[in-house]
Structure formats: C-alpha cells, structure tokens
Coordinates of C-alpha atoms and ligand atoms in Angstrom, one line a residue:
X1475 CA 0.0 0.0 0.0
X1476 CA 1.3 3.6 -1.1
X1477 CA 0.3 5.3 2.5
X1478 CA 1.6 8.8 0.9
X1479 CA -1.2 8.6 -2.2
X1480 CA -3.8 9.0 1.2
X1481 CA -2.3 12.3 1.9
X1482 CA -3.0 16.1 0.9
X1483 CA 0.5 17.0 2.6
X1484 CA 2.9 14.3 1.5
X1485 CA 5.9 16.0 3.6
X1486 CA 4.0 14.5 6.5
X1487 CA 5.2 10.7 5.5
X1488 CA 8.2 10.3 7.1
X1489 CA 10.6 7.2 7.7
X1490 CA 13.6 8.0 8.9
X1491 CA 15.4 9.1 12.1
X1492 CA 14.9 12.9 13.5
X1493 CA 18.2 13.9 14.3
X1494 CA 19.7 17.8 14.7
X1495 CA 16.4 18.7 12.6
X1496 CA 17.7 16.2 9.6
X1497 CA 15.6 13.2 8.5
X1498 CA 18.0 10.0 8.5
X1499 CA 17.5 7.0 6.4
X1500 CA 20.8 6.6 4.4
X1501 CA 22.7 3.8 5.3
X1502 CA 20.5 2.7 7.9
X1503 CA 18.7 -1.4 8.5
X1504 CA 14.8 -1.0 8.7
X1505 CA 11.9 -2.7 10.5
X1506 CA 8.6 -2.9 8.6
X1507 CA 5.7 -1.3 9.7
X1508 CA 2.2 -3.1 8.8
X1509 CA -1.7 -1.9 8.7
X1510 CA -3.2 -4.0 11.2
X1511 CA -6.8 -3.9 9.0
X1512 CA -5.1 -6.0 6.7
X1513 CA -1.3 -7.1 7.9
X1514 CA 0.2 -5.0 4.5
X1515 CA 3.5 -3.6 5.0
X1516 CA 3.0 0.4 4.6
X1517 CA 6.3 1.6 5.2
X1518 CA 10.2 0.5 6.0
X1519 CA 11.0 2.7 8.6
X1520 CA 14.6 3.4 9.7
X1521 CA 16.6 1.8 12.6
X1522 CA 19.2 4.2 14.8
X1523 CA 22.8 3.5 14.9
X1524 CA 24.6 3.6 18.3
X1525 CA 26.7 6.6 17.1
X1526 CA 23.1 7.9 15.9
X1527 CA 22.3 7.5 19.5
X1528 CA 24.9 9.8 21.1
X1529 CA 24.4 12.2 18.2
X1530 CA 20.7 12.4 19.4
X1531 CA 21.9 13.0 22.6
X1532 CA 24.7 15.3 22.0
X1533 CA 22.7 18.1 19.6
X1534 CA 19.6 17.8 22.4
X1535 CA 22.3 18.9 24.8
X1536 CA 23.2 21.9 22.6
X1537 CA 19.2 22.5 22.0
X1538 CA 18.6 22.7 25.1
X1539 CA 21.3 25.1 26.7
X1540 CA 20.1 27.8 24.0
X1541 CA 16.4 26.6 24.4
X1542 CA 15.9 27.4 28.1
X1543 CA 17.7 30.9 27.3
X1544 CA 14.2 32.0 25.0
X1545 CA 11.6 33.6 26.6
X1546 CA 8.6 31.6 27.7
X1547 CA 6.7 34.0 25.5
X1548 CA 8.8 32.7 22.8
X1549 CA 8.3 29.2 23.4
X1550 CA 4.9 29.6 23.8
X1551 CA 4.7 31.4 20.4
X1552 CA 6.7 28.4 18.6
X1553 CA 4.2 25.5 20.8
X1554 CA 1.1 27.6 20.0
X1555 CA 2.7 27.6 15.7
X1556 CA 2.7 24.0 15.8
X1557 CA -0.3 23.6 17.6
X1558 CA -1.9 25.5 15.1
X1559 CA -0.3 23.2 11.8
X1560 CA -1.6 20.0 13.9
X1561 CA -5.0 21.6 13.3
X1562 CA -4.2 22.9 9.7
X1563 CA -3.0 19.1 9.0
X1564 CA -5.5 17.0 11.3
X1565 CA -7.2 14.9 8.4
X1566 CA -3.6 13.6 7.2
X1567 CA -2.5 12.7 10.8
X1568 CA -6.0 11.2 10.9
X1569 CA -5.3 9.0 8.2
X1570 CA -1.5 7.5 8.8
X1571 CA -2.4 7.5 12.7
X1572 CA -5.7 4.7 11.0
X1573 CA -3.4 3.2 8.7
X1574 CA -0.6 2.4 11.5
X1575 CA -2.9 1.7 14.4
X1576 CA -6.3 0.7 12.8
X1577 CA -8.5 3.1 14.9
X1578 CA -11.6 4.4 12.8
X1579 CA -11.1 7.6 11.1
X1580 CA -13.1 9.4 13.5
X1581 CA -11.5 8.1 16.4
X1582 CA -7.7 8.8 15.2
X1583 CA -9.1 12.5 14.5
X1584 CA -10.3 12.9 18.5
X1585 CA -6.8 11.3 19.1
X1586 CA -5.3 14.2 16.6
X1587 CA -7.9 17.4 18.9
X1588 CA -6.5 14.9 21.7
X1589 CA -3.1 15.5 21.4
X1590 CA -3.3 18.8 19.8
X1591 CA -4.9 20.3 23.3
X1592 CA -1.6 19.4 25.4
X1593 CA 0.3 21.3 22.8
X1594 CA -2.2 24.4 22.8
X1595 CA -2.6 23.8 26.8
X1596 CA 1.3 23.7 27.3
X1597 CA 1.9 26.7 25.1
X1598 CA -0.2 28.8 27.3
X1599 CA 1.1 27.3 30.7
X1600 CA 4.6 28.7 29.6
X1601 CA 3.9 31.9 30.4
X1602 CA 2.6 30.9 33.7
X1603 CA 6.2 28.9 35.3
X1604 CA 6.0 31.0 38.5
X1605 CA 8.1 31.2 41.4
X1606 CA 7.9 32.2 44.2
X1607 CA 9.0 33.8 48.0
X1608 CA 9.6 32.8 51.6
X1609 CA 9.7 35.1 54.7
X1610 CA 13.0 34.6 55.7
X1611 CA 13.9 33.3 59.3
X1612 CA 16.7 36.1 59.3
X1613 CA 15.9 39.4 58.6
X1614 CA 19.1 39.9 56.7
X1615 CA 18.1 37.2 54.4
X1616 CA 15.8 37.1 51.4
X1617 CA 14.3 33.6 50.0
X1618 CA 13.5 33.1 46.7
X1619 CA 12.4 29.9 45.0
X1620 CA 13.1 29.9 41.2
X1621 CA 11.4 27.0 38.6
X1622 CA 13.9 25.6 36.2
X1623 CA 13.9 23.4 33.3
X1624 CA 15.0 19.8 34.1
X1625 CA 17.1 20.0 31.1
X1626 CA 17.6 17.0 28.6
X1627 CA 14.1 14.5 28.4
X1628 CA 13.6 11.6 27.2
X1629 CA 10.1 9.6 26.2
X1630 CA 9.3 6.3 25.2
X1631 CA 5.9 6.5 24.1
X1632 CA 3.0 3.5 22.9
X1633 CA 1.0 2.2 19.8
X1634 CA -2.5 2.9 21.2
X1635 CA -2.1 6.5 21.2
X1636 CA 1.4 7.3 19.1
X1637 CA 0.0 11.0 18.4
X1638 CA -1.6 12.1 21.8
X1639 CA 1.0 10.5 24.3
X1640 CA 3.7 11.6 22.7
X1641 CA 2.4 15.0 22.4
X1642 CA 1.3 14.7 25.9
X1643 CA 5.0 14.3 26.8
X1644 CA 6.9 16.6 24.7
X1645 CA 4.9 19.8 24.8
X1646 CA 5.4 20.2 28.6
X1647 CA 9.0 19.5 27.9
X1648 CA 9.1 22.0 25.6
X1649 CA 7.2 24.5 27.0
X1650 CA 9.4 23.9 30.8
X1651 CA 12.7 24.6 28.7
X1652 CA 13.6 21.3 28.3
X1653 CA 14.9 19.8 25.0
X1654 CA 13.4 15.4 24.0
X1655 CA 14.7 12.7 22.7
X1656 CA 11.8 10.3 21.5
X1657 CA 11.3 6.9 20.7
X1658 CA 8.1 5.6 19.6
X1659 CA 6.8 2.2 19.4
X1660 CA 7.9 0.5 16.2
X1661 CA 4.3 -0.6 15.6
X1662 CA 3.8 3.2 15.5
X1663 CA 6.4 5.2 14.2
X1664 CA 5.0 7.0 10.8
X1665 CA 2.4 9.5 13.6
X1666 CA 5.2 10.5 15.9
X1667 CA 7.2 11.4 12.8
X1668 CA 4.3 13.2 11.2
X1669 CA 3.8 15.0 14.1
X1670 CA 7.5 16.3 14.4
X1671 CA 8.1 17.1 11.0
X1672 CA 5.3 19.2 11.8
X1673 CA 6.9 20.4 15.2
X1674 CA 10.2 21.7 12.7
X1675 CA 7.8 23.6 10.2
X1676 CA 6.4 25.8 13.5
X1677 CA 9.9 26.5 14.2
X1678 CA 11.3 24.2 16.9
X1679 CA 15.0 24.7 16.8
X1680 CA 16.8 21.5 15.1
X1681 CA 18.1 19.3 17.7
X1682 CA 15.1 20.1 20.6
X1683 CA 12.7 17.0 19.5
X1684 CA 14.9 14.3 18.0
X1685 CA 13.2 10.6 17.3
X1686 CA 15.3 7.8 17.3
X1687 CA 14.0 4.3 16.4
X1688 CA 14.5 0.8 16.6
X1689 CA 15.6 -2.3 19.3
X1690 CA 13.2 -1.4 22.3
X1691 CA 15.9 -2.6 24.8
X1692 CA 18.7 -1.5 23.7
X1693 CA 17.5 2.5 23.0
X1694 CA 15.9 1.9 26.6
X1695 CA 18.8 1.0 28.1
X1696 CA 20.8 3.6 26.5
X1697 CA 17.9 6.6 27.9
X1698 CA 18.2 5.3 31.3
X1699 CA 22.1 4.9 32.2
X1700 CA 23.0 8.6 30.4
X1701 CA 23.8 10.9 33.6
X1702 CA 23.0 13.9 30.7
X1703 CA 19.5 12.7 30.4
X1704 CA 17.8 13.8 33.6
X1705 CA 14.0 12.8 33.5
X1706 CA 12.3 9.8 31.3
X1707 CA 8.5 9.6 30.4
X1708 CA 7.3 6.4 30.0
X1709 CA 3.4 5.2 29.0
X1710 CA 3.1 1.1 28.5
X1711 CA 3.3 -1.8 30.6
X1712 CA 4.1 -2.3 34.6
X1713 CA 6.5 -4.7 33.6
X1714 CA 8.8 -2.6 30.9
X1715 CA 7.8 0.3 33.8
X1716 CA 9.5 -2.0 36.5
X1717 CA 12.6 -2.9 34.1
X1718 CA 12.8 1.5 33.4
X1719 CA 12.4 2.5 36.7
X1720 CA 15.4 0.0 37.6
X1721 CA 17.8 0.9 35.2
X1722 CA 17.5 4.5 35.8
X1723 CA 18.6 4.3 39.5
X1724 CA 22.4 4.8 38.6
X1725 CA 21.6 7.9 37.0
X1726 CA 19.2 9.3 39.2
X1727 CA 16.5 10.4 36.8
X1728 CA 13.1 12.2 37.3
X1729 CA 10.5 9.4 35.4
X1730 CA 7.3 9.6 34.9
X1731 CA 6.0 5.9 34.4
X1732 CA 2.3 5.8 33.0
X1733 CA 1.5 1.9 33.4
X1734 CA -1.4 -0.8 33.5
X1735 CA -4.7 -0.2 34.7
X1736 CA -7.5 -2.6 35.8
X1737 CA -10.5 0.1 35.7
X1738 CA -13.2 -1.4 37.8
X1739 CA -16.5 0.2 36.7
X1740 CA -19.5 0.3 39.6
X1741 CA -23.3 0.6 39.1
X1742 CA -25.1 0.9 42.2
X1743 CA -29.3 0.7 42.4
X1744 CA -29.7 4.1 41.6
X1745 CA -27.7 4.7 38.8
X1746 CA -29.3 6.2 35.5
X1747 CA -28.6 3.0 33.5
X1748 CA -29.0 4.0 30.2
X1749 CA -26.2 6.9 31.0
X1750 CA -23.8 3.8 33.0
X1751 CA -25.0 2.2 29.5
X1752 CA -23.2 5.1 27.3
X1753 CA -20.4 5.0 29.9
X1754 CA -19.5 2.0 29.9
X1755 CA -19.8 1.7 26.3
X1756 CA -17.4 4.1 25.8
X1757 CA -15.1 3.6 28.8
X1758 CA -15.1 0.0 27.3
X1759 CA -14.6 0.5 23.2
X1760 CA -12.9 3.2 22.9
X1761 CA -9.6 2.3 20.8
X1762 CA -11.1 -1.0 21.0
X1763 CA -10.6 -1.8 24.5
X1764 CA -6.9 -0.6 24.2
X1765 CA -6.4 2.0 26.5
X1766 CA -4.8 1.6 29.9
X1767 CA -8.2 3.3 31.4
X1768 CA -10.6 1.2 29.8
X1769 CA -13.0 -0.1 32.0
X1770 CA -11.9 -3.7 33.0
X1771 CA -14.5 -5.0 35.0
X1772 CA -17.8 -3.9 35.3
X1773 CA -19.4 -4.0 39.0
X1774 CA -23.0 -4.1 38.6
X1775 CA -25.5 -4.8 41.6
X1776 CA -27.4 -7.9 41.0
X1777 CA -30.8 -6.8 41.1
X1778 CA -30.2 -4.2 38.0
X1779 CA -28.0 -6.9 36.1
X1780 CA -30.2 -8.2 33.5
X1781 CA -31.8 -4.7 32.6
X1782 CA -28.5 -3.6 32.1
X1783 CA -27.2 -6.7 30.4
X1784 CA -30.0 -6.0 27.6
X1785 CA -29.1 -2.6 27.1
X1786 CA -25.5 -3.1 26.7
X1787 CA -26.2 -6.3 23.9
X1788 CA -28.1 -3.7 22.1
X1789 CA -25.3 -1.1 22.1
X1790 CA -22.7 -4.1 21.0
X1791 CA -25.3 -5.1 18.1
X1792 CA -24.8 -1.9 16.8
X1793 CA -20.4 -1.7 16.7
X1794 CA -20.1 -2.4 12.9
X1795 CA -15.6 -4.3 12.9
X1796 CA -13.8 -3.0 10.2
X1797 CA -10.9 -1.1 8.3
X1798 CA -10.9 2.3 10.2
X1799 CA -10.8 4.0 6.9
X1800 CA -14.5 2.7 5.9
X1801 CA -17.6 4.7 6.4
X1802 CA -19.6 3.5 9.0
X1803 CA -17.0 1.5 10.8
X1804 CA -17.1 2.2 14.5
X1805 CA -14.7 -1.0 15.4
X1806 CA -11.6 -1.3 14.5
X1807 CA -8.8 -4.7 14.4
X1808 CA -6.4 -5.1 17.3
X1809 CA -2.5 -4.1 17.3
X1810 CA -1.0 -7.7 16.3
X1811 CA -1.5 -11.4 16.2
X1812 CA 0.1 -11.7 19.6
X1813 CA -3.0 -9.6 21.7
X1814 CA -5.8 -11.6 19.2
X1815 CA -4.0 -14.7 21.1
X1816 CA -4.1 -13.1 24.6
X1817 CA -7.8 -11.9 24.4
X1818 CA -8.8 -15.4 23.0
X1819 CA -7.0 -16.9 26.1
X1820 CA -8.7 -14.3 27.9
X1821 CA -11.8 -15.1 27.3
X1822 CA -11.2 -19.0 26.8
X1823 CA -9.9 -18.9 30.7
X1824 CA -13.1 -17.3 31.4
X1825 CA -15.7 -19.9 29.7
X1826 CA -13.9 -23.0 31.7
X1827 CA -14.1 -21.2 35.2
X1828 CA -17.8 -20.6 34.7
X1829 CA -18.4 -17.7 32.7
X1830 CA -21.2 -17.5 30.4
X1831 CA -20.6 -15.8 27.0
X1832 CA -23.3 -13.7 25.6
X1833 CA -22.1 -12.3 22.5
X1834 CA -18.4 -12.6 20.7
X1835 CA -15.7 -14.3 21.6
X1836 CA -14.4 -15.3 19.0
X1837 CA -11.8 -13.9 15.9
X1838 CA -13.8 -12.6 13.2
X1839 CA -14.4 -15.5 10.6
X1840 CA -15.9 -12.6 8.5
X1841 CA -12.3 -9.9 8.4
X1842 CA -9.1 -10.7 7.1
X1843 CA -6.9 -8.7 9.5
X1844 CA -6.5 -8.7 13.3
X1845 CA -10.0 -8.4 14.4
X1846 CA -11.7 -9.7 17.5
X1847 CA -15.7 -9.9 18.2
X1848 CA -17.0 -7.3 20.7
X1849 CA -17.0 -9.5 23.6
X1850 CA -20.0 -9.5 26.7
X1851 CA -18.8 -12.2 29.3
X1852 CA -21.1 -12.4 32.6
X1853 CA -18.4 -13.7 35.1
X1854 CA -19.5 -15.8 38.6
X1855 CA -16.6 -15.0 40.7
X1856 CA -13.0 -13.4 40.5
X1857 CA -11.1 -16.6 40.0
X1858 CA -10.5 -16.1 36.8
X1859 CA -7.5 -14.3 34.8
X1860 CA -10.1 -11.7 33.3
X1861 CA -10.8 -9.9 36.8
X1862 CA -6.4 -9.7 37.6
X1863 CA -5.3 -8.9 34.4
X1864 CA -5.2 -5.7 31.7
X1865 CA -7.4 -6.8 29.0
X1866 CA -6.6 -4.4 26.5
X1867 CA -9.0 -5.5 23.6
X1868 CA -12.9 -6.0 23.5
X1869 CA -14.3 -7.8 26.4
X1870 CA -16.7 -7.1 28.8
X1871 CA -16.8 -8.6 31.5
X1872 CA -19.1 -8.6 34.2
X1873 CA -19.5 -9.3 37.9
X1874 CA -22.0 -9.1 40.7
X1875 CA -21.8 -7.6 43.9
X1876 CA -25.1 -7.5 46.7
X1877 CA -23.9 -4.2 48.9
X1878 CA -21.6 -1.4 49.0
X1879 CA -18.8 -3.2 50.8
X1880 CA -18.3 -5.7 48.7
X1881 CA -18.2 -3.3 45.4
X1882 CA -15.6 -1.7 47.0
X1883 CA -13.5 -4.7 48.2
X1884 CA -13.7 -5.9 44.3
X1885 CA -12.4 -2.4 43.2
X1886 CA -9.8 -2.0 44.8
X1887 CA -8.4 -6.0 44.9
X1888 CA -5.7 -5.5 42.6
X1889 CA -1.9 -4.1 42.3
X1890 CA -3.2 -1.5 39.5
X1891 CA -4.2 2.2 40.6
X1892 CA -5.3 4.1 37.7
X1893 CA -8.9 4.5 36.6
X1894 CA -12.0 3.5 38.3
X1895 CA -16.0 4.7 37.6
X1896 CA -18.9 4.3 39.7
X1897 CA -22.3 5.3 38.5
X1898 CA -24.9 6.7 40.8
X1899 CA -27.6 8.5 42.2
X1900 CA -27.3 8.9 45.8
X1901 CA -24.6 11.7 46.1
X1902 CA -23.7 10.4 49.4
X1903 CA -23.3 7.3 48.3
X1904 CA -20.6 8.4 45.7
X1905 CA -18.6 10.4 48.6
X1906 CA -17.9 7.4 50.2
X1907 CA -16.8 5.5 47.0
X1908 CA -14.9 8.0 45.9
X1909 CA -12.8 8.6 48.9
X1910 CA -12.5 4.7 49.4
X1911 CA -11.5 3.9 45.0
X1912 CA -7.7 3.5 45.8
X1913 CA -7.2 5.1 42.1
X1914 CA -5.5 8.0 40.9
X1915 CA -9.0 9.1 38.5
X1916 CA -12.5 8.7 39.7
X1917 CA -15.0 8.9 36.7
X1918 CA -18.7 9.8 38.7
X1919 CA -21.5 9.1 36.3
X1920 CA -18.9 9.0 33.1
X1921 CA -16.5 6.7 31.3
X1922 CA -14.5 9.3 29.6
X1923 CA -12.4 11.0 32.0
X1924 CA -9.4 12.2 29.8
X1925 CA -8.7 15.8 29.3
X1926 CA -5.4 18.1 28.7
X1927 CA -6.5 20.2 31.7
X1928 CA -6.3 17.4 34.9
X1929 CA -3.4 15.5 36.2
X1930 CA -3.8 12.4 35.1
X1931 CA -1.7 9.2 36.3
X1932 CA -1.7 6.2 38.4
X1933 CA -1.2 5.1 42.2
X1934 CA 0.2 1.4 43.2
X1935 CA 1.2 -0.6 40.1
X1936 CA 0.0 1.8 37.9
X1937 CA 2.9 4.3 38.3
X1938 CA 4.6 7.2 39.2
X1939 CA 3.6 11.1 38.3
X1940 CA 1.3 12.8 36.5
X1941 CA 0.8 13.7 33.0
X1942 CA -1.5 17.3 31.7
X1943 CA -2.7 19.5 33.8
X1944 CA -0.5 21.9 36.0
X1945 CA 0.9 19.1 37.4
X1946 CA 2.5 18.2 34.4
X1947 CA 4.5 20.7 33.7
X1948 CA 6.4 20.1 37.1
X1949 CA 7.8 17.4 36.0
X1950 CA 10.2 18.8 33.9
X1951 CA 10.9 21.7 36.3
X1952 CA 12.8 21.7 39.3
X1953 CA 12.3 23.3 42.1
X1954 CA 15.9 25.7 43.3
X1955 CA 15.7 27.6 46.9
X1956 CA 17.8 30.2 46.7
X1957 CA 18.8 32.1 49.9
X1958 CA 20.1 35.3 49.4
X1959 CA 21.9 37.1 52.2
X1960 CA 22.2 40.8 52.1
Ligands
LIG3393 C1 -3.5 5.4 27.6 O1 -4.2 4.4 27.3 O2 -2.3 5.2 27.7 C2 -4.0 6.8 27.7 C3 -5.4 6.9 27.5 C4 -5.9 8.4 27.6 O3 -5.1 9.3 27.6 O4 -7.1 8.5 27.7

C-alpha cells in the first residue's frame, strides 16, 4: 500500500530518524511497519545507529542550553505555531495515525484534537512557570524559589495513542525549557514522525525534538544509564515500567511511568442506567478496549444486572468491525496477532471457570486482519485471569456484587491504581466510593475522564507522576531555593 497517495500534505510521510532537525535513512537497517486492517506492510522505517544515539543526545544537549535561554513567551509562540499546523494538517495525521494503528477515522481525528490540546494547553502554561517567596527566618536574608527546566528529556511512548502521548510528553518539555529525545513504538512510528516534522515547520529549533528508532531494549537502556538525560516519560506496561524505573537508578533520573490499569467500573441501584450504558460503552470500546483506562470489570449490583445486560447487547449489536478508513466502521482490528492470542486466552480462561458468554468471543471469521468480536462475558466470581489482568481489547466482563462493601473490596483487589468509575444517584453514596477507589481518576457518572487540563496518572502498580494538567509541567521543572543574604 502507497500510505503517501492517502495524503493532501505528502511531507507528513516520514521514515527515517529525526536527528539535529535532519531526517535520517541513508545507510541505515529498517523494521517494517504493517496496517493491522489487513497485515500490508506500509512503510520500511529506519533503525538508529549507536553513534546515531549519542548524536541524538549530544545536539539535544546543545538544543537545550540555547532553548531554556528563550523567553517563555517565545516558546509559547513556537508550541502555540505547531499547535496551530496540527489543526491545519488533522485529516492527514487522521489518516496515517488509522493506517498504522487501525482506529476508525473518526477516532484517530479525536486522538489528533487529543493531542493537539496538550500542545495548545502547554503553550499557554509557559507563560505561567511562576516562582515564588519565603519570609525569611533572618531578617538579613531574602528567599526566593526559582522553577527551572529539568534539562535533557527523554520519552518512550506506545502504539495505542502514538499522536496524543507523545504529544502529551513533549509539549510540557518544551514548554518547561527542556529539549526530548523520543522513541516511539515501532508498531507506530509514521504519527510520531508526522507529528515532528510538523513540530520543525512551526519553528522548533533542530536538535530540541529528535526521534530515534529501533531495538526497544537497547535505546531503553541507552535513555536510562546517560547521567545527561535527567528525566524519562514512559506510558506502557508495569513490567517494561519495573525494568525503566530499575535501570534509571544509577543515573538518578526524574521518570514519569504511565503503566497498567484494571478500571473497575460500579453501578449501584440508583444509577441512571441507560447513562452507565453510554459510559461504559465508551469507557469500554474506545480504541477498542486498548487503552490503559478502559473499563476492566464492570461492578454491577445484582438486582439491575439483567436490565442492564439488555441494554449493553443492544449497544454491542450496533459496533459495525472493520478497516478504520471505511464509512460507517465504529470498530476497528487489534494491534497484532500476539494480543488476538491473549484476548482469545482471555476469554477461553473465562468460559472453563464458569463464565457464560453472551455475544463474541471469537476472531472474526468474516475480516481478514486482526480483528476480535466485541465481547460481553457475565463472570460468577474473580477466579479467573479476566478480573487480575489488563485486558486491552474487546471484552466485557461482568461481575455481581449484593452491597456497598463488597463493590468496594472488588475495586480495589488488585496491584493496579489508575482508573475507576462508579455510576450513581445517591450523592452520598458516591462520597464514600470515591474517597475509598484507591485510584489515581474517579470517573462519577462518566467513562470518559481524559482531558489536557487534569493531572492524570496512576497510584500502586500503575505508576509514578502525572501527565496534563498543572501538574504536568512540574515534572520537567525543578524546584531551586535560593537564599540570598544581604
Ligand atoms: C492510555 O491508554 O495510555 C491513555 C489513555 C488516555 O489518555 O485517555
């Protein structure tokens, strides 16, 4: 498939390496890139060399000394430029972002606004890095506290969002002072570098954003063990999270880890069930079930079970699996062969502990590519390897509870901390959830809870930091008490 016919703006189809604002491919080994709709390679993307490596790092080291010296005005003018070309250039990111990741066209342009808000929010929060003072103990003394960039960053971002996560990442960065060295996922890799070819034409100085791809582990362990790289952004897995977070301890690094989730969704007795319906519908099937604050089990009081268990068949009769780039199509395939396996397992697990399937299940006989059957699984109890682990893909599965204590006790019996939902009427009812969800995001009465504007991140296994937000900026600051005697 010829990915670049697909485009207004052909520029935007990038495969090489981003390195001291030059796109690399000379000379270089490739990894192919496939559309998961139908496994056809689209592209042959370049692989960085280690001396690419320490040229990455060595021109983001330059970038970022002159960087931090610009005004936060003029940052925000150059984050608010490319902000503005995301928007001039949304339905061409729309399209490579389907083409690479399989999301419906409509879906991968909300990721595109998605991503495009951190870049506008970040521009404005610039102009807002405020210090501040403290009444000194001695009145000789003056204390001032001064926010500074962190310096070099680095990300490693994932295939379910590879426009808004990354964006997510760099435009604090670049907003704070910092300068970024990015590597994508190599199931992703066309968006991010659509999205900084973009970042170059709004006038980000060559050398502040470089993307380097290839081998996962070795690039990894290459970001973690440089003493000149002083924070890492991570969104994927608790386990690669674990693996990061070790690695980096020599080197002493500020990380933000973004990791697993196991959403429990509640709906108590007075819930407005055909809203819990639309929540959990798209708390659920959004990006397919592949986002790390999906809803992961769905808590529903027993006496309101089968009302609800109608309404959310007739929601599922209505996803229409497909390529993301057809009309109509609300359902896209899954990443790769190796999550069809582990949602089949899933769900196989499931049906010989007890559960009883009532729709999906199954790989689509119909579709060529990667895709699994919107899945609703009524589950008897939590001995089963759907309620412990991230299910990333299509499956509902749902459990009973009979009062408030136990809802809770499910929630919260797992190592993951990131999103949870109840649904309810009573309000005081939802203070005492709330305040007892050990989560880092509590959706009341909604299943979409991301925004640019809110701190969002994990607790437990979920991780470390916070991403959007005010809070997000922090983390590429830090914070220097200066006392000043007179
Ligand atoms: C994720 O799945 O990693 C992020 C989802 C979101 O930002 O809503």
């Amino acid at each position: 498939m010829n990915l670049s016919q697909h485009l207004k703006n052909k520029q935007l189809f990038k495969t090489g390496i981003l390195i001291n604002g030059k796109w690399i491919k000379q000379d270089r080994t490739t990894f192919e890139v496939t559309n998961p709709s139908n496994k056809q390679q689209i592209a042959q993307v370049s692989q960085a060399t280690d001396q690419d490596l320490i040229d990455a790092l060595d021109t983001s080291i330059v970038a970022q000394l002159e960087w931090r010296q610009k005004s936060a005005k003029q940052r925000s003018i150059i984050l608010r430029n490319w902000y503005q070309l995301i928007i001039d250039n949304q339905d061409d990111l729309a399209t490579i972002l389907t083409i690479e990741q399989g999301k419906p066209l409509s879906e991968a342009r909300n990721e595109i606004l998605y991503g495009a808000s951190y870049i506008e929010w970040y521009s404005e929060e610039a102009k807002r890095i405020n210090g501040y003072t403290i009444a000194a103990n001695n009145p000789n003394q003056r204390v001032q506290i001064n926010f500074e960039p962190i310096g070099v960053c680095a990300a490693i971002t994932p295939w379910n969002f590879p426009n808004a996560m990354l964006a997510r990442k760099v435009a604090p960065a670049l907003a704070a002072g910092c300068s970024m060295i990015a590597k994508p996922s190599s199931l992703t890799p066309l968006s991010a570098n659509a999205l900084a070819n973009l970042a170059l034409e709004a006038g980000v100085p060559a050398g502040l954003f470089n993307i380097i791809h290839g081998h996962s582990g070795k690039i990894g362990e290459f970001l973690c063990t440089q003493t000149s790289i002083r924070k890492l952004s991570f969104t994927g897995s608790t386990e690669v999270g674990i693996w990061l977070y070790q690695n980096c301890a020599n080197s002493m690094k500020k990380l933000s880890l973004e990791l697993g989730g196991n959403a429990p969704l509640i709906i108590f007795p007075s819930a407005d069930l055909d809203n819990a319906t639309i929540g959990i519908m798209q708390s659920k099937f959004r990006n397919n079930g592949q986002t790390c604050v999906c809803s992961n089990r769905i808590l529903v009081h027993s006496s309101i079970k089968h009302e609800l268990i109608t309404k959310l068949l007739n929601q599922i009769s209505m996803l229409k699996l497909g390529s993301g780039l057809e009309p109509n199509v609300t359902t896209g395939p899954l990443i790769n062969n190796n999550a069809l396996i582990h949602i089949q397992s899933l769900v196989n697990d499931a049906i010989k502990n007890g559960a009883s399937l009532h729709t999906g299940g199954r790989i689509s006989s119909e579709l060529q590519g990667l895709f699994f059957e919107p899945t609703l699984i009524e589950c008897p109890n939590n001995n089963i390897r759907l309620f412990h682990e991230e299910i990333f893909g299509p499956i509902l599965a749902i459990y009973t509870f009979e009062t408030e204590e136990e809802a809770i006790k499910l929630a919260n019996q797992t190592p993951y901390g990131l999103a949870s939902y109840l649904f309810s009427q009573d309000i005081g009812q939802i203070n005492r959830i709330m305040e007892q969800l050990q989560y880092g995001i509590v959706g009341v009465n909604t299943g979409l809870v991301s925004a640019e504007n809110v701190p969002f991140g994990g607790i437990k296994m979920s991780g470390l930091g916070k991403e959007g937000g005010k809070s997000g900026i922090k983390e590429y600051l830090i914070e220097k008490y200066i006392c000043l005697s007179l």
